[in-house]
Structures are given as structure tokens and as C-alpha cells.
Coordinates of C-alpha atoms in Angstrom, one line a residue:
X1 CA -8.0 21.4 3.0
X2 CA -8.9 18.2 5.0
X3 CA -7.9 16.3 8.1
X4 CA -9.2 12.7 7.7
X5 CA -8.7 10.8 11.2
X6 CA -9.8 6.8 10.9
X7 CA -8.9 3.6 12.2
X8 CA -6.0 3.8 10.4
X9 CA -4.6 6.7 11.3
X10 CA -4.5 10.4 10.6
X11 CA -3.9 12.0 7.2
X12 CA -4.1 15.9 6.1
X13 CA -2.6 18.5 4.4
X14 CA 0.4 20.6 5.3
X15 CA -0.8 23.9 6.7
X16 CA -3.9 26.2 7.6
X17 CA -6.1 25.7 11.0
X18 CA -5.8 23.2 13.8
X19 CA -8.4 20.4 13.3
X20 CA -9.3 21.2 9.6
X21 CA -5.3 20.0 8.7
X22 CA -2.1 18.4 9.6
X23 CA -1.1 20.8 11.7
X24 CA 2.0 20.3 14.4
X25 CA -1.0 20.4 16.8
X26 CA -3.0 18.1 15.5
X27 CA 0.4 15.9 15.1
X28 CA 1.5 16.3 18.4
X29 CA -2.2 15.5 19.7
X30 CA -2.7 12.3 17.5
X31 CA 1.0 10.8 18.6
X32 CA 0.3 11.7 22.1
X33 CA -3.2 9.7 21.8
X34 CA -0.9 6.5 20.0
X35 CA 2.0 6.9 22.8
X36 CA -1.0 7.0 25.7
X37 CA -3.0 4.0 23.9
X38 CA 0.4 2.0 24.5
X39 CA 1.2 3.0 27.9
X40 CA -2.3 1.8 28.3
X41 CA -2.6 -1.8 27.1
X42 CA 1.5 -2.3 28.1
X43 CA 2.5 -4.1 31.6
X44 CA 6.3 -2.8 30.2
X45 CA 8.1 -0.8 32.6
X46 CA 10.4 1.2 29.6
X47 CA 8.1 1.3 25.8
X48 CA 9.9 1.2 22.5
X49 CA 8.6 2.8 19.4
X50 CA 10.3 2.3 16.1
X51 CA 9.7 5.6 13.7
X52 CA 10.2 6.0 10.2
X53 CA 9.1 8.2 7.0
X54 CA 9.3 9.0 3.3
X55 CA 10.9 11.7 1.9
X56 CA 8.0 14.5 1.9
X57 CA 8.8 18.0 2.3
X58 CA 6.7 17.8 5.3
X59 CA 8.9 14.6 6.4
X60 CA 11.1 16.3 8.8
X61 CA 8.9 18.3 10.7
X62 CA 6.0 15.7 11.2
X63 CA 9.0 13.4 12.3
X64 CA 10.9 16.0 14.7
X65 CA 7.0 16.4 16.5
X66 CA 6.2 12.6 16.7
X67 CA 9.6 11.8 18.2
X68 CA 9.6 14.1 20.8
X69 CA 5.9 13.6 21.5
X70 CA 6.9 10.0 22.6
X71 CA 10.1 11.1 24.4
X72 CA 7.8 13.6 25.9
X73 CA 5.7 10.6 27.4
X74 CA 8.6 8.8 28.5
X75 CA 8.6 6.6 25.5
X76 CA 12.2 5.3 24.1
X77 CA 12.2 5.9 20.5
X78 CA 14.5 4.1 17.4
X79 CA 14.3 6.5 14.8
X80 CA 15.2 5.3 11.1
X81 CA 14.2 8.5 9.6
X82 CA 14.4 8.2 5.3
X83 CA 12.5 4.7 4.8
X84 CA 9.7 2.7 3.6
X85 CA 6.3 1.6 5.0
X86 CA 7.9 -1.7 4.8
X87 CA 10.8 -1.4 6.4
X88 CA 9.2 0.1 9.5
X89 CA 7.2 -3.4 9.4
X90 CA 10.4 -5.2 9.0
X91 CA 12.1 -2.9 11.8
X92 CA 9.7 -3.5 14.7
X93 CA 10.1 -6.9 15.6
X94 CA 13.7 -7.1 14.6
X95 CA 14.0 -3.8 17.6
X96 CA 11.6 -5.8 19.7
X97 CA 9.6 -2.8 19.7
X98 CA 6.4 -2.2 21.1
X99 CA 4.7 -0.3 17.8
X100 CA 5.8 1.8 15.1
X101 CA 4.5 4.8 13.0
X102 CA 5.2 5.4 9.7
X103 CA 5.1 8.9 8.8
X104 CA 3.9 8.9 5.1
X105 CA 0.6 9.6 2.7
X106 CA 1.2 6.8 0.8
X107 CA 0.1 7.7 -3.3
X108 CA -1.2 11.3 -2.3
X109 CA 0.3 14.5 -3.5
X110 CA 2.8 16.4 -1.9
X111 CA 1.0 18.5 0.5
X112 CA -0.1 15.9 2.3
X113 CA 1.4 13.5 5.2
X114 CA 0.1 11.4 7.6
X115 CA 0.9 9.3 10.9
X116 CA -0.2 5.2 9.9
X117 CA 0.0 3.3 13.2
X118 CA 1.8 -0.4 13.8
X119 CA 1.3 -2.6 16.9
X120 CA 4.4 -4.8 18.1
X121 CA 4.2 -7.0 15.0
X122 CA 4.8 -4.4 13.2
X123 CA 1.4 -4.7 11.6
X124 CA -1.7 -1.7 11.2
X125 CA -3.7 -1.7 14.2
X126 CA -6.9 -3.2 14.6
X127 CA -10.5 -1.3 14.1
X128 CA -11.1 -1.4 18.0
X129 CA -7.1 -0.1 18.6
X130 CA -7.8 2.4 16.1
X131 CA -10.8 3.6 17.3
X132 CA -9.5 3.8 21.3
X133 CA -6.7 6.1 20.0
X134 CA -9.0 8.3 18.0
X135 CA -11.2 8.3 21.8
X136 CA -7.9 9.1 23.5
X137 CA -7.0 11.9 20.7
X138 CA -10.6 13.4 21.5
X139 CA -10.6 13.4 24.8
X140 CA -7.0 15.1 25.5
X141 CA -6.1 12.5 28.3
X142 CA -2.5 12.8 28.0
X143 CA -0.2 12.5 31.3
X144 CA 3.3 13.3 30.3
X145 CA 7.0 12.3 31.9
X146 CA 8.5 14.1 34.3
X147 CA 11.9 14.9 33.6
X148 CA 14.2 12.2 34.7
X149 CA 11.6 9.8 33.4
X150 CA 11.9 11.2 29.7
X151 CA 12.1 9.0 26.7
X152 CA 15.7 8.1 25.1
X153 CA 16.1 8.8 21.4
X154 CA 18.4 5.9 19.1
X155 CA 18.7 7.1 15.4
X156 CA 19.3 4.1 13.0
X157 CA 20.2 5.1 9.0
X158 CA 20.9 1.6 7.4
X159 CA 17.6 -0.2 7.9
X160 CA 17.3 0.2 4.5
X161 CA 20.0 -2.6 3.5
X162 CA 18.7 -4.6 7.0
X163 CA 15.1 -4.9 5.3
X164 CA 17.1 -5.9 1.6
X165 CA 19.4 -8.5 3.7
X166 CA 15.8 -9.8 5.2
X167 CA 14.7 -9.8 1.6
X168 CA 17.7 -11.9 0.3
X169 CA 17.1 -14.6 3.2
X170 CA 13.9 -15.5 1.6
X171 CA 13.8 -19.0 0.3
X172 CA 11.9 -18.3 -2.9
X173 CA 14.3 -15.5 -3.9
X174 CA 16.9 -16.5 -6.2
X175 CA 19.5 -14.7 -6.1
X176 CA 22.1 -16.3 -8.3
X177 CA 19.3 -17.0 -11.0
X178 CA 19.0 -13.1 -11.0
X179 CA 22.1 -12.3 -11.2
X180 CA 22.3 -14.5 -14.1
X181 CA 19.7 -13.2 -16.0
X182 CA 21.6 -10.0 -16.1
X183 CA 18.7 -7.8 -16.5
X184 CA 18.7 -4.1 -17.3
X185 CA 16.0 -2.0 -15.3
X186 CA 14.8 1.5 -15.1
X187 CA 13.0 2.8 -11.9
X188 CA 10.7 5.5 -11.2
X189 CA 10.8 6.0 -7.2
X190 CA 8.9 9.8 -7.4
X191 CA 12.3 11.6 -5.9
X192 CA 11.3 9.4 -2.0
X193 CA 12.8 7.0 -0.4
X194 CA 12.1 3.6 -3.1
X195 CA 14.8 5.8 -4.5
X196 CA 17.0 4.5 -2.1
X197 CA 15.4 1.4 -1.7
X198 CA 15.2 -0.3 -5.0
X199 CA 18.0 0.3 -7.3
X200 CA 20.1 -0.9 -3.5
X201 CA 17.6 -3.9 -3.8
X202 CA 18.2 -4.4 -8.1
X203 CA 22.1 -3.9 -7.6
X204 CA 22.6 -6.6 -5.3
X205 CA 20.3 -8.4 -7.8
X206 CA 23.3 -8.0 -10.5
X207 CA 21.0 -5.7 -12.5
X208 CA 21.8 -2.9 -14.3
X209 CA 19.7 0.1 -12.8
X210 CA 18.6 3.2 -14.7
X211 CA 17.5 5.6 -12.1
X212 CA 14.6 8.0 -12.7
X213 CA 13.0 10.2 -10.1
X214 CA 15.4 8.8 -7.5
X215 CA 16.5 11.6 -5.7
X216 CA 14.7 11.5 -2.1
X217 CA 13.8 15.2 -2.2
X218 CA 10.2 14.9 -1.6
X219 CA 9.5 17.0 -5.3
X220 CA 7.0 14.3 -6.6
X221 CA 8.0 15.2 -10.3
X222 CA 4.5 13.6 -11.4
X223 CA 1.1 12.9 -9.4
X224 CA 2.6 9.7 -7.4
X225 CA -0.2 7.5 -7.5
X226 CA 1.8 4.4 -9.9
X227 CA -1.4 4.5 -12.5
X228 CA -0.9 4.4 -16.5
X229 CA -1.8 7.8 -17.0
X230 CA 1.3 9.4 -14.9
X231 CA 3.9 7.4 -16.1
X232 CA 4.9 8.0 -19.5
X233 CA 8.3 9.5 -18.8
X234 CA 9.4 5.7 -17.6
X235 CA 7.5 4.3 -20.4
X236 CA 9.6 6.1 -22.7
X237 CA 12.7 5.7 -20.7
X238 CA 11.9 2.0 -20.6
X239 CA 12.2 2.0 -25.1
X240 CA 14.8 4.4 -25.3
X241 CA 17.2 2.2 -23.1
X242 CA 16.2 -1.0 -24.4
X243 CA 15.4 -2.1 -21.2
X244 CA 14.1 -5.2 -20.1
X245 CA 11.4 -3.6 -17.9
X246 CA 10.7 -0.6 -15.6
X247 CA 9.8 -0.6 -12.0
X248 CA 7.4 1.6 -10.5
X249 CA 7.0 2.9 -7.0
X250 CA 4.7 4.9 -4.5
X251 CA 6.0 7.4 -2.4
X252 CA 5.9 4.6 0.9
X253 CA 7.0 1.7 -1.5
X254 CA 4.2 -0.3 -0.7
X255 CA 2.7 -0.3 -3.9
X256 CA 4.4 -1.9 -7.2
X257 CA 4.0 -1.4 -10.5
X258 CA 6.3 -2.4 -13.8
X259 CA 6.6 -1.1 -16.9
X260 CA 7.1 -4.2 -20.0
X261 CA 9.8 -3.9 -22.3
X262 CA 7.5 -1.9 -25.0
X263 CA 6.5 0.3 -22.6
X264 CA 3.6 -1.2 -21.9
X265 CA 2.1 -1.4 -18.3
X266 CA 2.2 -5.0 -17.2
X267 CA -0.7 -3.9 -14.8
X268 CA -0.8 -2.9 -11.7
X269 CA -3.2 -5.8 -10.7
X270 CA -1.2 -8.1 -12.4
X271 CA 1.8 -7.8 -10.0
X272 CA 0.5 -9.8 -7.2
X273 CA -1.2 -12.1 -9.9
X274 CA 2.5 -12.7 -11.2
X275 CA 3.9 -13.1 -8.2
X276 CA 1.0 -15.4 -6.8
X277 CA 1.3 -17.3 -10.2
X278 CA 5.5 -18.1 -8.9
X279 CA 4.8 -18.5 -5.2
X280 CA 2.0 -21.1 -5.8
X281 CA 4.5 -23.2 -8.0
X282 CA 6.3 -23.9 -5.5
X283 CA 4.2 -23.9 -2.3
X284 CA 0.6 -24.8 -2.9
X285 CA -1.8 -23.2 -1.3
X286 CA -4.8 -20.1 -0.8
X287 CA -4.6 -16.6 -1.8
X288 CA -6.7 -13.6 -0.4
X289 CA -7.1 -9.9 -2.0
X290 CA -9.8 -7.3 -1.8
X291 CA -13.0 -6.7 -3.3
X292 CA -11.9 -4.5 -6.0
X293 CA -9.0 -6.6 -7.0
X294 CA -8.9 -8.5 -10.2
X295 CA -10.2 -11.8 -10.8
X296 CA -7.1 -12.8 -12.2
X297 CA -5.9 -13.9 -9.0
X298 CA -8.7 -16.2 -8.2
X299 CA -8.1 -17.9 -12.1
X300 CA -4.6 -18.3 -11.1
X301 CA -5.0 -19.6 -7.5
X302 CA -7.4 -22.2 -8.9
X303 CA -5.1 -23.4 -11.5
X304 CA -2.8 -24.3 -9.2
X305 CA -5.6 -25.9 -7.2
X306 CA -5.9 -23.3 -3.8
X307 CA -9.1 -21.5 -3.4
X308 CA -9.3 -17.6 -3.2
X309 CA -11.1 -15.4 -0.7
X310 CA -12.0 -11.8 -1.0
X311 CA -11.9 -8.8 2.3
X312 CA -12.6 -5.4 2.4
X313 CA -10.7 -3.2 1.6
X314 CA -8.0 -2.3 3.4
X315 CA -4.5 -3.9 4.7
X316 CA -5.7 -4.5 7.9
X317 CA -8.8 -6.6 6.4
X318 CA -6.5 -8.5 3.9
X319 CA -4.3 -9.4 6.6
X320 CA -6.8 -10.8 9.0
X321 CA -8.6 -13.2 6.2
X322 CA -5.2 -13.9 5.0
X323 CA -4.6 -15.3 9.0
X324 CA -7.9 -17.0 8.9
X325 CA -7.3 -18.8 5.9
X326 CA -3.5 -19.1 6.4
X327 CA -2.9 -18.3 2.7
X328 CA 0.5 -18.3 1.7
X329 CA 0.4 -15.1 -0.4
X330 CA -2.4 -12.2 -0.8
X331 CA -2.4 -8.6 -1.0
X332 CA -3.8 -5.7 -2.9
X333 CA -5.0 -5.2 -6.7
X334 CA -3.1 -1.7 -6.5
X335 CA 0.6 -3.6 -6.4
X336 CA 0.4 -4.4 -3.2
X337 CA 2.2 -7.2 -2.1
X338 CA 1.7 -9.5 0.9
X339 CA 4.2 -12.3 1.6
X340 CA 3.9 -13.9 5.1
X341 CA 7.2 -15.7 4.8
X342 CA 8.7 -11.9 5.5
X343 CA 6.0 -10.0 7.3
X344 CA 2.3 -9.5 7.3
X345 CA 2.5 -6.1 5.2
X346 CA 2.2 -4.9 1.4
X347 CA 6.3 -4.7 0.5
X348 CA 7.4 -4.2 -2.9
X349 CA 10.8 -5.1 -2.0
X350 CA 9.6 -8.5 -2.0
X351 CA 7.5 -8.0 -4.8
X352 CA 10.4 -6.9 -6.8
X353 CA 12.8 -9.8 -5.3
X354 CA 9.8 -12.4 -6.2
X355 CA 9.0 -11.1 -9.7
X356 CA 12.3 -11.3 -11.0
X357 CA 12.9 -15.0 -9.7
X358 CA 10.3 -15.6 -11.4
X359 CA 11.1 -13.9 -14.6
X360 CA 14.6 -15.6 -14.6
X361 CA 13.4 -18.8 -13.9
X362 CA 10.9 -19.2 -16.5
X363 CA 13.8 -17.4 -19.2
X364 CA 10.6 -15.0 -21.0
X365 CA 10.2 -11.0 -21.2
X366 CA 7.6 -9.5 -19.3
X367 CA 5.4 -8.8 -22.3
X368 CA 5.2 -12.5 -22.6
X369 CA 4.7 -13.4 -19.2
X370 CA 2.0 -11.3 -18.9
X371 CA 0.0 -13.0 -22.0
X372 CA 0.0 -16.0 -20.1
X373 CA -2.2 -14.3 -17.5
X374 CA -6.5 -14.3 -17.9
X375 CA -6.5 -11.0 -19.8
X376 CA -9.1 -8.6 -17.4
X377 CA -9.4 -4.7 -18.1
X378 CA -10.0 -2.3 -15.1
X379 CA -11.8 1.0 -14.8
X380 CA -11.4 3.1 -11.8
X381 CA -13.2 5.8 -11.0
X382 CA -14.5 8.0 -8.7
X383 CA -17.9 10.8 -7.6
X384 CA -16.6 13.7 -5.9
X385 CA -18.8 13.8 -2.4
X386 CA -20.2 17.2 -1.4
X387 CA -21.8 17.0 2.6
X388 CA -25.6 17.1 1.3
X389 CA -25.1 13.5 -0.4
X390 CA -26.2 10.6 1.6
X391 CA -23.5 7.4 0.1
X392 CA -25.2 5.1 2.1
X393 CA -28.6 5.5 0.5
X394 CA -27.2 5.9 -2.7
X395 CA -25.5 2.1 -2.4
X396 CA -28.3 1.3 -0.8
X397 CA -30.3 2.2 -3.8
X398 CA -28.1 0.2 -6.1
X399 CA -27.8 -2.7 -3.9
X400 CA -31.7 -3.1 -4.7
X401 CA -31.7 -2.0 -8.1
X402 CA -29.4 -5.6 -8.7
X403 CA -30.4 -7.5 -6.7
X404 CA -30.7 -10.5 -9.1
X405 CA -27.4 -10.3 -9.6
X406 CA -24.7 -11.7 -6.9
X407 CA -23.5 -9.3 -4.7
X408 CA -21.4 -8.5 -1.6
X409 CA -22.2 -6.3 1.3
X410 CA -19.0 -6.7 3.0
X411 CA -17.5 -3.3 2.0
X412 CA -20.1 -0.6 0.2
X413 CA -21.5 -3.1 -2.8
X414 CA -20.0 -5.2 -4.6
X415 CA -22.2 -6.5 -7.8
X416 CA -20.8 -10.2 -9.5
X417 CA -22.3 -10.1 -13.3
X418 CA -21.3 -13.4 -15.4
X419 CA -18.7 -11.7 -17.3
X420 CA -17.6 -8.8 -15.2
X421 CA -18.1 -6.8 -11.7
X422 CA -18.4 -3.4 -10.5
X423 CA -17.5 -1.9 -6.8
X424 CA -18.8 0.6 -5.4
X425 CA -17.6 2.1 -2.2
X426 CA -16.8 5.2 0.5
X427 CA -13.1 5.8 0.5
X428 CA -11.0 5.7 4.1
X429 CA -8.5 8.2 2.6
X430 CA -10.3 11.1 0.8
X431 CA -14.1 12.5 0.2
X432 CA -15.2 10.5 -2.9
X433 CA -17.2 7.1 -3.8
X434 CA -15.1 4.9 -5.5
X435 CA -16.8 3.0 -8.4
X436 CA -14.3 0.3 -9.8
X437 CA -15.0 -2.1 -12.5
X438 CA -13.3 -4.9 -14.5
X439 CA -14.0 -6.8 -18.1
X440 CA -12.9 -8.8 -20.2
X441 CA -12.0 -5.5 -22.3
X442 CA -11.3 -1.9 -22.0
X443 CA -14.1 -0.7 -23.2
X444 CA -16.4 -2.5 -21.7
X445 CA -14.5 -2.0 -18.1
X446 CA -14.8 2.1 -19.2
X447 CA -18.7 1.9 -20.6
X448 CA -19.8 -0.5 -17.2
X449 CA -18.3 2.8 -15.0
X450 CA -20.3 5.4 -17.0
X451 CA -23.1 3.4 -16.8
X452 CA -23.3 3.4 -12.5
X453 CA -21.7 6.8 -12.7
X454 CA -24.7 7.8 -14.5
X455 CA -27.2 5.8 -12.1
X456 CA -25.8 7.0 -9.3
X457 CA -26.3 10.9 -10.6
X458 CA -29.7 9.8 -11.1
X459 CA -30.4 8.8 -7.4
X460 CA -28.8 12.1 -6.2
X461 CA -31.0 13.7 -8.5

């Protein structure tokens, strides 16, 4: 299968040979490199790591190594086992910890897990941090405790509702507006830990929660990436019950989706335009997203009079523009969610606590606030790579072939036409080129990404 090692973190399958997978070797190797890289740039006597994970299969094990690799270094430890990416973020600065890792693959199937990497904000690392551990990882220069100096382990199990309470506090969440609106939802947490998460979240909320796929068994019932095409048991749960929407999570919970009450998809790039669209109303301001986001977000930013800036791709790339530019909300096109009022980190806790204010407040169903949004259709797509095909040279190629057109270098190549765009770019997480496009219709989005599909075959010959 595949071990993928980047700035990020490590990711790979469950299984097979050391260095081709996720292996307990290759686990124990990368958190040793993470607990040596802090040891490193720390003038702290005694280190605190905060660790938590999703409900793989995998979960336990990958957790039981990483733990005791740390303790092994002499590294305290607050474990919070069953959790979210989020509420790892949320965890390490309330612990006054010195980093965190969350032990999850975020949308990918259920072989796979990964370690992703926090510094003491309880942010992702930096490119250069990143890089240094992956040095350190390589280069086996590990120097472990001695026995009286061993790390302490503190296991914590309800940081679950600590993250909600933080959620509450915000000033833009109404809770008493929610609760009045008396809403019925159904949520699809793909059996991890939103399972736990978000009906907790919607039932303080006053809402009325149908629960599908909430058991936090790590049996991902359907592929868990939260796209149209794997969700039709919610979107005919969502009719049957005469709900007023559905709510759809990632394995990690860093990634929102909902569900309208036809059982439509409100679009998963339209959550962080929704959520923009309420946050803006009341606090003016900038926005920032990433290349392949929609440019939905920038129609709605500007119509509240802030300006919108695009990153790379990539959390760590959103979050740093988003610090440059001090923008008051921002995140991902894929549901991600970015609210610096509660952290610097895609939460769809907040998300969901946002949304619904905002739904209550303005008194409409979701079908209907969606049709207030610039109506944009999405195609995303993706080449399989095989080691004989050079990317660069093939973006390279396109970048010339339009080079009338505006375009961005920033991340792979973005090309700006009048009416629509198309992205094309190396993923950090598997062996493909993603090609992403948007329109002002379906079709067209579908019939621009078979077009550069087709140019790009061309190039590779």
C-alpha cells in the first residue's frame, strides 16, 4: 500500500512492511522524531503532549505506540483518547501543553491512519518544523529516558463536552435562538467519534437528533469522504423524517457538510460561505480560503464590503494568510471551518453552532438560504499518477498552454477564465493530480474537467 511522510505528518495503511506502511515501527519511529524535535526547540525541564484520535480500528494500537513512545522519551502525556481533530486543538492550550497529535486519516478509508502534528497552539506545524521531524525520523537520532526520568501518563475522557462548553462561550452562538427554533436533525458521523460529538453539540442546542452511523466503532459504513455521491442513506433519512436538515461529518470532524430538507446537498463549499455570510453581519471584515475553493466566498465577502484572499492548499497555508490578513473567518471549500474567535483550526463544531444561529436568526429552511447564495457548480476530479509521469512538466505544459488567461502559480496552476476556473495540482495525501473546476453550471463544471483531463493525457502521451 503506501506510506506518505510530509510536512504534515505521516499517513499509511494498516499492515504489510516497515517503510512501505503504517507499521508500529514506522509509528514508533515518526513519534519518536516529533517527541525529539520538542525536546529540541524546548528550554522546559518536564514536556507535555496532549494525544487524541478517531475511532479507527487501527485507533487503539497507533495510540497505545504514540503514548508510550513519548513516555519512553521522558515526555508527560494527557491522553483524551476517542476525539476530534478539533478538540485536540481546543485541548492543548487549555492543558498548557507543549504540542499534540492527533491520531486520525481524516476522509480516507478504513485501512488507513495517520499521526497529524500540533505545536503548543495547538495548531499544524510549520513547513520548516515539519520538515526537521521528517530529518529527525530519517536519521534515527533518538536518545531515550532512563528509568526514573520516564514520562507520566494523564488519561482525560470528557474533552468532548470541554470543546462543546468552549463552543457555547462563543459570542456569535446563540444558544437560546436555537433552542427556540426547535429544529429536528439527522446526522451521519460514519460510526467515529462526530458520533459523539455532534448530536452532544445539537442536544444542548434543544434539537431533536436523529442519529445515523453514530456508533464510534471505526466500521465506516460508507466511503467517509462527506461528498454527494456517498450520502444517500442521510438524504433519504433526511425526507423520511421530515427533517429540517442533515449534518454530515468526516471521520476527524473537521470537515462539514449538510444535507437540506429535500435531501438535497446544501454544498460542501457552501458551508463556510453560509457561515462567512452570518459572521460578516455581524463583524465586518476579510475572509481567506484556498485555491480550489469556490468563488462564492469572495461574492459574499465583498457584499459585505471585506476583501478575500486565496492560499495554497492546505490548513497550515490558510491559517498563516488568514494571520497576515487578520481575517475574521476563512477556511476550506471541503466544509472546513476556520473561526479564530475559538482556535486557529478547521472545527465543525463551530460550524455547526454558527450555521444554526444563523438559520434561526434569519427564521428560513436551508433550501432557501442556500438560493440566496451566487449559485457555482463544482467538478472534482482526479489522474491516477504511475512513477514514469513527470506532474511538474505536465503543469508546466498547461501553465503555457494558457497563458493568456490569469493564472496562479502559488500551488500547481491555477487558471482564472471570465466565467469559471480550473486547479490543477499534486496532492499532499495520496498519488494522484487533482484537477478541480467550478461554473456557473454542472455541466459545464463536469465538461471544463474532461476537457484538461483530456489535455493532460495528451502531454503524457
Amino acid at each position: 500500500m503506501s506510506l506518505i511522510k510530509s510536512i504534515s505528518g505521516i499517513r499509511g495503511t494498516i499492515g504489510g512492511k516497515i517503510g512501505d506502511n503504517l507499521t508500529p515501527i514506522d509509528t514508533v519511529k515518526f513519534a519518536a522524531a516529533y517527541g525529539t524535535w520538542l525536546k529540541w526547540t524546548s528550554d522546559k525541564e518536564n514536556l507535555k503532549v496532549v494525544i487524541g484520535r478517531d475511532a479507527r480500528i487501527s485507533g487503539s494500537m497507533i495510540q497505545q505506540l504514540t503514548v508510550n513512545t513519548l513516555v519512553g522519551l521522558g515526555i508527560d502525556v494527557v491522553d483524551i483518547d476517542l476525539s476530534t481533530t478539533p478538540t485536540v486543538e481546543v485541548a492543548v492550550p487549555l492543558e498548557n501543553a507543549d504540542g499534540g497529535i492527533i491520531l486520525t486519516a481524516s476522509h480516507n478509508p478504513k485501512q488507513w491512519n495517520a499521526l497529524k502534528l500540533l505545536n503548543n497552539k495547538g495548531e499544524f506545524l510549520s513547513g520548516e518544523d515539519g520538515a526537521k521531524i521528517l530529518e529527525i525520523a530519517e536519521s534515527d537520532d533518538f536518545n531515550f529516558a532512563e528509568v526514573d526520568d520516564l514520562g507520566k501518563i494523564t488519561k482525560i475522557d470528557d474533552y468532548i463536552d470541554r470543546h462543546i462548553e468552549e463552543v457555547l462561550k462563543l459570542k456569535l452562538v446563540d444558544a437560546e435562538k436555537i433552542k427556540s427554533a426547535k429544529f429536528k436533525v439527522v446526522v451521519d458521523a460514519v460510526n467515529s467519534t462526530g458520533g459523539i460529538a455532534i448530536p452532544k453539540l445539537l442536544k444542548q442546542l434543544g434539537a431533536e437528533v436523529v442519529e445515523l452511523y453514530c456508533e464510534p466503532n471505526g466500521h465506516f459504513p460508507h466511503n467517509p469522504e462527506p461528498l454527494k455521491e456517498h450520502l444517500a442513506d442521510i438524504c433519504e433519512l433526511v425526507k423520511k423524517e421530515s427533517a429540517d436538515f442533515g449534518v454530515v461529518v468526516d471521520p476527524d470532524v473537521d470537515r462539514l457538510a449538510f444535507i437540506d430538507e429535500t435531501g438535497e446537498m446544501f454544498g460542501e463549499e457552501y458551508t463556510l460561505v453560509a457561515c462567512a455570510d452570518y459572521v460578516l453581519g455581524k463583524i465586518p471584515g476579510d475572509t481567506v480560503s484556498n485555491l480550489s475553493s469556490s468563488r462564492a466566498l469572495r461574492d459574499v465577502t465583498q457584499k459585505h464590503g471585506g476583501s478575500y484572499k486565496a492560499s495554497a492548499v492546505g490548513e497550515v497555508n490558510v491559517v498563516t494568510l488568514m494571520k497576515e490578513s487578520n481575517a475574521v473567518i476563512g477556511g476550506e471549500g471541503n466544509g472546513g471551518i476556520i473561526y479564530p474567535e475559538a482556535h486557529y483550526g478547521r472545527d465543525s463544531l463551530v460550524g455547526v453552532a454558527l450555521f444554526l444561529t444563523h438559520l434561526a436568526e434569519k427564521k428560513v429552511k436551508v433550501s432557501e438560504l442556500r438560493a440566496e447564495y451566487p449559485a457555482y457548480y463544482m467538478s472534482k476530479n482526479k489522474i491516477e499518477l504511475t512513477p514514469q509521469i513527470d506532474v511538474d512538466a505536465i503543469l508546466k505544459a498547461m501553465e503555457e498552454k494558457y497563458a493568456n488567461e490569469e493564472i496562479s502559480t502559488v500551488d500547481g496552476v491555477k487558471i482564472d477564465f471570465p466565467e469559471n476556473w480550473v486547479h490543477l495540482r499534486k496532492s499532499n495525501t495520496e498519488p494522484i493530480i487533482r484537477i478541480y473546476t467550478e461554473a456557473k453550471s454542472q455541466q459545464k463544471a463536469d465538461e471544463l474537467a474532461q476537457q484538461m483531463i483530456s489535455e493532460i493525457k495528451e502531454i503524457v502521451g
